[in-house]
Coordinates of C-alpha atoms in Angstrom, one line a residue:
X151 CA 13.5 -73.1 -0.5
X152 CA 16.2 -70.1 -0.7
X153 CA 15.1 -68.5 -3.8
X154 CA 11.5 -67.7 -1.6
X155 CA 13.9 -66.3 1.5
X156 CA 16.3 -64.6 -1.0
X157 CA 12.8 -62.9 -3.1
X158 CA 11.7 -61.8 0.8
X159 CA 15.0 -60.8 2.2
X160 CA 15.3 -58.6 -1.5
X161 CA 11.5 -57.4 -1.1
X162 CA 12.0 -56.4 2.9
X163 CA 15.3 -53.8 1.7
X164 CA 13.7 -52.3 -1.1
X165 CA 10.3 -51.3 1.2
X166 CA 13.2 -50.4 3.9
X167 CA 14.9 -48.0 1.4
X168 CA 11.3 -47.0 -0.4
X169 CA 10.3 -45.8 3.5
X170 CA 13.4 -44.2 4.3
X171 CA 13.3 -42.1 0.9
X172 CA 9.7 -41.1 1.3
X173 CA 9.0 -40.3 4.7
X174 CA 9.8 -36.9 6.0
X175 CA 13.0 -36.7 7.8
X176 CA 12.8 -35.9 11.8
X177 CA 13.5 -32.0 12.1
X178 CA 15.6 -30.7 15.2
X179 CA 15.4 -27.2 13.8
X180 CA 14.6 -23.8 14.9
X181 CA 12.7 -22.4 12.7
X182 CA 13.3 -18.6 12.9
X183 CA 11.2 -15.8 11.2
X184 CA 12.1 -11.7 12.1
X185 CA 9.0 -8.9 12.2
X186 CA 10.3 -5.4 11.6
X187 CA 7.3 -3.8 10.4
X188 CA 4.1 -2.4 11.1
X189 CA 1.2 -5.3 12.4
X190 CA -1.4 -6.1 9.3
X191 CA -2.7 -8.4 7.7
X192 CA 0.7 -9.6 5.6
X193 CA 2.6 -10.2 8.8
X194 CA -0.6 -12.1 10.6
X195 CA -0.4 -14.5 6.7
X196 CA 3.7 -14.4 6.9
X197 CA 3.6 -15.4 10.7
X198 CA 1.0 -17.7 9.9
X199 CA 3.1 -19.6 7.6
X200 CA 5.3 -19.6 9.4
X201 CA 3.6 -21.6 11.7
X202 CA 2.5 -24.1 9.4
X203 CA 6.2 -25.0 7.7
X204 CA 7.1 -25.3 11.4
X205 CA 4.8 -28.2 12.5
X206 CA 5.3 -29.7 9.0
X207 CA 9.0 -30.0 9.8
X208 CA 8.4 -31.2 13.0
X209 CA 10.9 -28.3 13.9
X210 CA 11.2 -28.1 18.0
X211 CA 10.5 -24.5 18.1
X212 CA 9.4 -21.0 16.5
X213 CA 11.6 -18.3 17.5
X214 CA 10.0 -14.7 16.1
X215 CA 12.5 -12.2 16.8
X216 CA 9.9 -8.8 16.8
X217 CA 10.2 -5.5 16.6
X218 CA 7.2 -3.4 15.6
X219 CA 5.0 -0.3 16.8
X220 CA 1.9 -1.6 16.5
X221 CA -0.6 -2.1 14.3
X222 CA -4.2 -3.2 13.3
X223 CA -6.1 -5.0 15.8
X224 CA -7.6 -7.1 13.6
X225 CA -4.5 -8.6 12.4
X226 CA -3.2 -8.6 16.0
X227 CA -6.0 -11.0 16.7
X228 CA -5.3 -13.2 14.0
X229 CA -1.7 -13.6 14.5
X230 CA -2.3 -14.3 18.3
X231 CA -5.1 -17.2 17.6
X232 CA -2.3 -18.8 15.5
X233 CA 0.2 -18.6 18.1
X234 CA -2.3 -20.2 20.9
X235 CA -2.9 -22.6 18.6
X236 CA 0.7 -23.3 17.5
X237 CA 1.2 -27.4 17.9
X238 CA 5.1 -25.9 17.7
X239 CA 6.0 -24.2 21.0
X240 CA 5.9 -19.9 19.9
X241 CA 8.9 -18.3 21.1
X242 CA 8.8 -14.4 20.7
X243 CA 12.3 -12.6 21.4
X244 CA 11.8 -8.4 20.8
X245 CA 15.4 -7.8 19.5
X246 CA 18.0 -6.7 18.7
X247 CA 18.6 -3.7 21.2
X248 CA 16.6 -0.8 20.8
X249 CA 13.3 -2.7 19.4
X250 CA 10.4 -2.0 21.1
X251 CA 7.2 -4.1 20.9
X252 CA 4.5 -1.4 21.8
X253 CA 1.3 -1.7 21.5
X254 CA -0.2 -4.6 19.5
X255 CA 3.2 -5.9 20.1
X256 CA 2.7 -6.0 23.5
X257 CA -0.6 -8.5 23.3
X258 CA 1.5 -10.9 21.0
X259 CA 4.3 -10.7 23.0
X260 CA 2.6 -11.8 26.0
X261 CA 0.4 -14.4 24.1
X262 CA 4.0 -16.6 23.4
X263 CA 4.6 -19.6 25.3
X264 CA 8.1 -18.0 25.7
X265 CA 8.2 -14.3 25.8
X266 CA 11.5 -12.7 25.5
X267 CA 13.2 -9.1 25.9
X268 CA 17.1 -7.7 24.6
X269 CA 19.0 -5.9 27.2
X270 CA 17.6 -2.0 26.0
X271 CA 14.4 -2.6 24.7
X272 CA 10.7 -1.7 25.6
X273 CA 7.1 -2.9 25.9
X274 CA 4.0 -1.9 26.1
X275 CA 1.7 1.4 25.6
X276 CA -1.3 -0.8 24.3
X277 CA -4.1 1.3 24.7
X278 CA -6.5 0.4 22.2
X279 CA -6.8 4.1 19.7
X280 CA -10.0 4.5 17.6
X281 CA -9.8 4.0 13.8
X282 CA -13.1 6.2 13.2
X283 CA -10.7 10.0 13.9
X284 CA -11.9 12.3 16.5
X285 CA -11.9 11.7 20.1
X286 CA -13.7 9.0 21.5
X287 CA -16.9 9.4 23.7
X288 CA -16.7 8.2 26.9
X289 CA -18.9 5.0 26.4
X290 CA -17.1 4.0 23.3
X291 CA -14.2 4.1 24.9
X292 CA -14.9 2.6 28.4
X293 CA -16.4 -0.4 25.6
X294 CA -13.6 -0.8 23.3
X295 CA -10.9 -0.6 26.7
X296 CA -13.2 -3.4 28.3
X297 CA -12.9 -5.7 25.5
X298 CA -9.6 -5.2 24.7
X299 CA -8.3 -5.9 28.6
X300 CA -10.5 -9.1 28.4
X301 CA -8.5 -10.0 25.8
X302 CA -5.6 -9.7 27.0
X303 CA -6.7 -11.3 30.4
X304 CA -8.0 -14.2 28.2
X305 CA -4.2 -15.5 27.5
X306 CA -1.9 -13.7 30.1
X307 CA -3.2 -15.5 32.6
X308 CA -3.2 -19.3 31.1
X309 CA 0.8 -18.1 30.6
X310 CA 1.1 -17.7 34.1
X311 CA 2.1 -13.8 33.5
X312 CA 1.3 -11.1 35.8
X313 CA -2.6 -10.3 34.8
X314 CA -3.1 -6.9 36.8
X315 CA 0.0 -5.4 35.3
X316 CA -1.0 -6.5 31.6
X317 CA -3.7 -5.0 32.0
X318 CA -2.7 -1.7 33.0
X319 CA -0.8 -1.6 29.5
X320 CA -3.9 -1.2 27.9
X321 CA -6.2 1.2 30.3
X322 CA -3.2 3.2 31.4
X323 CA -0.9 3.0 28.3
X324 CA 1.6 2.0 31.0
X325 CA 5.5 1.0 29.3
X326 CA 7.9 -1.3 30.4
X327 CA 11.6 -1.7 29.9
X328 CA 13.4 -5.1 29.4
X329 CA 13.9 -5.2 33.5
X330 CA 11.0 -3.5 34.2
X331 CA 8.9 -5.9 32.3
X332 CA 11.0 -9.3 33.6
X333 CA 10.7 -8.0 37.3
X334 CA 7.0 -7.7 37.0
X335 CA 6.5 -11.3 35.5
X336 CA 5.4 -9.8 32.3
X337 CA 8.0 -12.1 30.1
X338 CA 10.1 -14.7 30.9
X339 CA 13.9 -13.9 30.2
X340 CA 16.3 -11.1 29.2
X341 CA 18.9 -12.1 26.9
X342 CA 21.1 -10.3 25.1
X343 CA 21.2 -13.4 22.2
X344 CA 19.8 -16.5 20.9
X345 CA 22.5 -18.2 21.9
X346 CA 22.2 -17.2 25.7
X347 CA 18.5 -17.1 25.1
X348 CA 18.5 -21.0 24.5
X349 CA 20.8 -21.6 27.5
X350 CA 18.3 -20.0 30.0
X351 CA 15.2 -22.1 27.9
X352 CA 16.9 -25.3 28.5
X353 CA 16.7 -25.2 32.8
X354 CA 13.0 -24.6 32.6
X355 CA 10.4 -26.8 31.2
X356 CA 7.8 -25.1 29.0
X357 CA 3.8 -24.9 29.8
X358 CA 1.7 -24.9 26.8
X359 CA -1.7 -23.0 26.2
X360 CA -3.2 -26.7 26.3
X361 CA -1.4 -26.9 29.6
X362 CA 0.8 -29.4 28.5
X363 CA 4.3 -29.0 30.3
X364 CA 7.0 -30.0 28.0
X365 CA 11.5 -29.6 28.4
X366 CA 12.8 -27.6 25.6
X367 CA 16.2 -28.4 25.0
X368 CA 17.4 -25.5 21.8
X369 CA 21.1 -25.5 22.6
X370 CA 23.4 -26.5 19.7
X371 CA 20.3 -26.8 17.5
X372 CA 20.7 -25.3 14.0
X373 CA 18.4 -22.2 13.5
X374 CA 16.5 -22.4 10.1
X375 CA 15.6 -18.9 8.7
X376 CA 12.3 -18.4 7.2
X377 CA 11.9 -15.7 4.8
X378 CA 8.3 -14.1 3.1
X379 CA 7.3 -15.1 -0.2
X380 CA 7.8 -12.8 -3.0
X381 CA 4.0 -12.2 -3.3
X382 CA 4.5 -11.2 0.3
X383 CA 7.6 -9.3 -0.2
X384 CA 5.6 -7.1 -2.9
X385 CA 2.2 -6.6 -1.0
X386 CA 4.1 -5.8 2.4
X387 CA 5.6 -3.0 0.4
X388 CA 2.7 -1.6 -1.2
X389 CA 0.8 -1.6 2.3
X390 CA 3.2 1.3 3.1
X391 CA 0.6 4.1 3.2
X392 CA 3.0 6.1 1.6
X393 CA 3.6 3.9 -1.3
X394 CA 0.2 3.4 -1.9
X395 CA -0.4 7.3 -1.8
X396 CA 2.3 7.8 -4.7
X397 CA 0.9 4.8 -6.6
X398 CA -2.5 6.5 -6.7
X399 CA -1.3 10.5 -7.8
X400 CA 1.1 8.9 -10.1
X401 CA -1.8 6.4 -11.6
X402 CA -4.5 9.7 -12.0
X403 CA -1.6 11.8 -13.8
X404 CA -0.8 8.8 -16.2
X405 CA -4.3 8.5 -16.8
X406 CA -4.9 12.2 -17.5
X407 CA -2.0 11.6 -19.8
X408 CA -3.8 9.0 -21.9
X409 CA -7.0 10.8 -21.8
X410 CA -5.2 13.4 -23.9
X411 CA -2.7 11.6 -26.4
X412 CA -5.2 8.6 -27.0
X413 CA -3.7 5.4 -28.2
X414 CA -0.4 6.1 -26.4
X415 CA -1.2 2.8 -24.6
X416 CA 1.7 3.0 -22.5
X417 CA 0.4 5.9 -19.9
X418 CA -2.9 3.9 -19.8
X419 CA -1.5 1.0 -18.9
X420 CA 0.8 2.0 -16.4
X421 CA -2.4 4.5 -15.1
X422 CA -4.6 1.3 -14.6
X423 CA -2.2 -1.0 -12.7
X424 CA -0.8 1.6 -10.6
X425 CA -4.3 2.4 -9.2
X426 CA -5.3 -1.3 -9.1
X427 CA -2.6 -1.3 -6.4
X428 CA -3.4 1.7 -4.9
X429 CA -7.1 0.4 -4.7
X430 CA -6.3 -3.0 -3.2
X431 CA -3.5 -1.3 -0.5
X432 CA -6.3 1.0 0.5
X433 CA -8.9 -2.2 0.4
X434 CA -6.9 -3.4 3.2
X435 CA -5.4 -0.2 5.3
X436 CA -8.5 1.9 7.3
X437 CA -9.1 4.5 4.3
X438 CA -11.1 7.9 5.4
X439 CA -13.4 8.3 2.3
X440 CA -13.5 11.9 3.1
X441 CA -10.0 12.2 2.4
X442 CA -10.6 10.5 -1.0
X443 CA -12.8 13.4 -1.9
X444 CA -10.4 16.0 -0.5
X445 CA -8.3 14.1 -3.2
X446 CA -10.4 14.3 -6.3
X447 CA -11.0 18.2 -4.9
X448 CA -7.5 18.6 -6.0
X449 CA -7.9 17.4 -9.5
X450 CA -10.9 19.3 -9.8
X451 CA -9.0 22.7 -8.5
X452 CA -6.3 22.4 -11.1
X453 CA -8.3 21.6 -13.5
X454 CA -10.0 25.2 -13.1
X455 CA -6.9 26.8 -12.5
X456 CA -5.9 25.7 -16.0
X457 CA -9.0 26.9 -17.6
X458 CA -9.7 30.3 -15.3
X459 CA -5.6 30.9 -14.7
X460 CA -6.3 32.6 -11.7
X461 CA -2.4 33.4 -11.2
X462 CA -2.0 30.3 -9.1
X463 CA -4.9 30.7 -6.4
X464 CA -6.7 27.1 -7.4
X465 CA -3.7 26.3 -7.9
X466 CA -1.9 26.2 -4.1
X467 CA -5.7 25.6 -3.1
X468 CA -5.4 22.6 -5.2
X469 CA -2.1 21.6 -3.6
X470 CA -3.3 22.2 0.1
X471 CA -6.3 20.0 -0.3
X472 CA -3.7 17.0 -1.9
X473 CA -1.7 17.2 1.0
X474 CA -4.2 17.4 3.4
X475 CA -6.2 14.3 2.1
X476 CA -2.9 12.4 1.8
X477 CA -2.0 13.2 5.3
X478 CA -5.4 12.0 6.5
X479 CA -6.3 9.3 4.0
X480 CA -5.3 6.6 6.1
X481 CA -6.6 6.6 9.7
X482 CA -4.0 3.9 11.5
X483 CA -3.3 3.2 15.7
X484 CA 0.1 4.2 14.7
X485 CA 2.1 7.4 13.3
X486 CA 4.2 4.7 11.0
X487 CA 0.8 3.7 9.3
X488 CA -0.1 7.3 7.9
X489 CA 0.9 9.5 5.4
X490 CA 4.3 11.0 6.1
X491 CA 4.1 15.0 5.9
X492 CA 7.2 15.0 3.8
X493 CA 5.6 12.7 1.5
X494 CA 2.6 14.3 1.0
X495 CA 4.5 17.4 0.4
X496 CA 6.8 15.6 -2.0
X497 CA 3.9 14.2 -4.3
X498 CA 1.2 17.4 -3.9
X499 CA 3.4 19.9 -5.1
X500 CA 4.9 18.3 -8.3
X501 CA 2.1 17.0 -9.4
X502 CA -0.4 20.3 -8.9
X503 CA 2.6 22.2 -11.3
X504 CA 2.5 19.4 -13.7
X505 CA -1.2 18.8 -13.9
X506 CA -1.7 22.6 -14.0
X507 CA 1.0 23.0 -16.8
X508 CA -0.2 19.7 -18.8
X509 CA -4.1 21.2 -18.8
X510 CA -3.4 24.6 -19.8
X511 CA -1.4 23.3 -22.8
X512 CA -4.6 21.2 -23.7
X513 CA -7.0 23.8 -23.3
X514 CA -5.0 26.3 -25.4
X515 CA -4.5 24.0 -28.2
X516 CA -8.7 23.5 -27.6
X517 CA -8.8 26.9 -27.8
X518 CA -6.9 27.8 -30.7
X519 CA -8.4 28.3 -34.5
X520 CA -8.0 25.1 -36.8
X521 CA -5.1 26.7 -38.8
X522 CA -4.8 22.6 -40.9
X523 CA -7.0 20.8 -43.6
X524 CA -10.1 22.1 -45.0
X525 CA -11.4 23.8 -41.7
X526 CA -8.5 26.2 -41.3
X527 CA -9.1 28.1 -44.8
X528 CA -12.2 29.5 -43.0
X529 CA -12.4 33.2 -42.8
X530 CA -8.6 33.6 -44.8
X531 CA -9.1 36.2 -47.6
X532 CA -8.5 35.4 -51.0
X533 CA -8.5 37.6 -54.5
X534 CA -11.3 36.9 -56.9
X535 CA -9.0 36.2 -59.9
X536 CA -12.2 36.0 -62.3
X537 CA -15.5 37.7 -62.0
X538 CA -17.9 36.1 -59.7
X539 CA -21.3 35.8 -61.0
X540 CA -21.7 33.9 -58.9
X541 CA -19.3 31.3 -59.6
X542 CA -15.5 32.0 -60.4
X543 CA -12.2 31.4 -59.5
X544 CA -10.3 32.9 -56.5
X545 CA -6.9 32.8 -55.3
X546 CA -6.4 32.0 -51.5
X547 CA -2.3 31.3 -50.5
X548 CA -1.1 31.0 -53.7
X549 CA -3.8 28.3 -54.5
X550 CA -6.4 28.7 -57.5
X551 CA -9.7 27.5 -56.4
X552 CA -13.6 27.0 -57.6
X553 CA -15.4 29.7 -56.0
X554 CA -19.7 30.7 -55.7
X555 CA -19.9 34.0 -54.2
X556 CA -23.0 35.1 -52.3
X557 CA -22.9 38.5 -54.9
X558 CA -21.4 39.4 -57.3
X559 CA -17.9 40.4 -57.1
X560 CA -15.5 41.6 -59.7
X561 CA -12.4 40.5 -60.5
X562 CA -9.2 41.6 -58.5
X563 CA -11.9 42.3 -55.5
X564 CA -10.5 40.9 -52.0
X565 CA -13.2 37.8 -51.0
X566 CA -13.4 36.1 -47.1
X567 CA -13.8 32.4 -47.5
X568 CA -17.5 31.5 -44.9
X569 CA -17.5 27.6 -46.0
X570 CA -15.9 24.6 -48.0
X571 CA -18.0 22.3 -50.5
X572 CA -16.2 19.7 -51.4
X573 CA -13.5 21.5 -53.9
X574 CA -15.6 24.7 -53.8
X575 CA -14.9 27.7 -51.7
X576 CA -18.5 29.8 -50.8
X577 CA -17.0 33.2 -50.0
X578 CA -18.3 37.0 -49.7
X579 CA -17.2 40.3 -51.0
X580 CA -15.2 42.2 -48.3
X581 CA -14.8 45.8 -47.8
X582 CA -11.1 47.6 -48.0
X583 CA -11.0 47.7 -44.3
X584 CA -10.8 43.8 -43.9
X585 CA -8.0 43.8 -46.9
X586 CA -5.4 42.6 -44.9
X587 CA -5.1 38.7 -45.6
X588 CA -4.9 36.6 -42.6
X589 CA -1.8 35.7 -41.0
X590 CA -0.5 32.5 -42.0
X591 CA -0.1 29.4 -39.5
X592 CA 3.3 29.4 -37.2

């Protein structure tokens, strides 16, 4: 009778330990992730994520610390459905001092279930800018304001945030500083750190999207920092309009490289992957395709400046359309998605010398009379060494060679090589003028 209660007692402890080894360990984390960048759609995935690890910690809260000047609407959208429907309460904290969190910023700001401001820091100007250049007409603009304060309505108000002054953030590009913005109900606390943030959380209970109303108790807990993935990290980077700008000029000019030394392999390569990730940064960012062809423009101008040398007039034409399509080859909401003046500068003019430099060497070496091999003993002058009736022999650089003449020629007379068979020269008589031989190669 003990050996059963001993093999149940032993059985009961090993599914105790199995249980405690396997199942997921309760979380009282913060899980913390900070946005100092441009909106698009590598912060909406990174945010996203975020998210996602959060609930399957069981972590008590999100705290995105935010500071950004806006961005794509698209990815604004995005990143706001995932924060309405975060099952870990969203805290958004625009910090440290100095931050702003204009326009998209603003909407996901005021879509957190806990919005946030430093002491010095601003909000707002969310007036939703066209991504098609040009000013807008009057209905697409009363259409595209319309939609994006319903938007906005759609969520301030189940935050029990001040509607009527949200609003005017996006018809009337109004601003708001940190006091400005807490006085008006449009966020929920100032603080000038976590630490004091967490202090003023804990005395107020916390009302979900879903409406559920919930204490959220942060003090003491340890915060958790979550960073992007290296994938992330990499694509983040090359969404820089300027990156990807200097990626595609430097992939064309190390393609025109291999195009001329072929089976150098190495400026191929490099050529193909550097527009690959040109290709898929512009895939993603609003690209003008006009600009594009300003760009090949370019390409096309130095190449003619190379061939015509027109003393440099293609050339700075050729550098002025580079520029200008850089500058307006990405049509963003914000000045810190677009082409950077100095940057366009930077890449346009280097690379117009360089191209300009690298095709007139090609086309003069095109140009130039095959002085090697067979081909280059065409139209040297040689000495008929025998008679040549018509066939003889000839002396051309010192070399003794099989010669048919197209008349007769006498020996000692000065010939002009017109065409190589094989190992025999066909050649004609040449008057005293044409005596001199031709120079020799180098």
């Amino acid at each position: 009778m003990k050996l059963p209660l001993v093999s149940h007692a032993v059985y009961g402890l090993l599914a105790g330990l199995l249980l405690c080894t396997f199942s997921p360990p309760a979380s009282a984390e913060v899980l913390k992730l900070v946005v100092d960048d441009t909106i698009q759609p590598i912060t909406a995935e990174y945010i996203g994520r975020a998210i996602q690890d959060a609930d399957r910690n069981k972590d008590q809260a999100l705290l995105i610390e935010i500071s950004t000047p806006g961005g794509l609407l698209d990815s604004t959208r995005d990143i706001i459905e995932k924060i309405l429907a975060s099952p870990v309460p969203v805290i958004l904290y625009v910090a440290p001092s100095g931050s702003r969190a204009a326009s998209a910023g603003f909407f996901i700001l005021e879509s957190a279930d806990i919005a946030a401001m430093a002491p010095g820091t601003n909000t707002g100007a969310a007036h939703p800018v066209s991504l098609l250049g040009g000013k807008m007409d009057d209905v697409m603009k009363e259409k595209i304001e319309n939609d994006s304060a319903a938007f906005m309505r759609s969520f301030v108000s189940k935050r029990g945030r001040n509607v009527e002054v949200a609003e005017s953030a996006v018809r009337q590009s109004k601003s708001f500083t940190d006091e400005e913005a807490l006085s008006q109900h449009l966020i929920d606390y100032i603080a000038p750190s976590e630490d004091a943030l967490f202090q003023q959380i804990a005395n107020k209970p916390v009302k979900r999207f879903n409406g559920q109303v919930l204490p959220l108790n942060l003090v003491g807990q340890p915060v958790r920092l979550f960073h992007m993935t290296l994938k992330q990290q990499i694509l983040d980077y090359i969404l820089d309009p300027n990156i990807a700008f200097l990626l595609l000029v430097i992939g064309a000019l190390a393609l025109y490289a291999e195009f001329n030394h072929p089976g150098a392999v190495v400026p191929g390569t490099v050529g193909v992957i550097f527009i690959l990730l040109a290709a898929f940064a512009f895939d993603v960012l609003p690209v003008r395709f006009a600009a594009l062809l300003l760009i090949l423009l370019s390409f096309a101008l130095f190449a003619l400046e190379a061939k015509f040398a027109t003393h440099g007039v293609l050339g700075i034409g050729g550098i002025a359309t580079l520029t200008l399509g850089g500058l307006l080859l990405v049509d963003a909401p914000v000045p810190e998605m677009q082409v950077h003046l100095f940057t366009a500068l930077a890449v346009s003019i280097p690379f117009g010398l360089i191209t300009v430099f690298l095709m007139s060497i090609a086309l003069k070496a095109h140009a130039n009379k095959v002085v090697t091999g067979p081909q280059g003993m065409i139209g040297d002058v040689g000495t008929a060494q025998t008679a040549l009736s018509p066939r003889g022999k000839v002396s051309i650089h010192g070399e003794l060679w099989d010669a048919v003449a197209s008349a007769d020629v006498a020996a000692g007379q000065p010939v002009v090589v017109r065409h190589l068979d094989g190992l025999e020269l066909q050649v004609e008589p040449t008057s005293s003028v044409d005596r001199t031989p031709a120079p020799a190669a180098g």
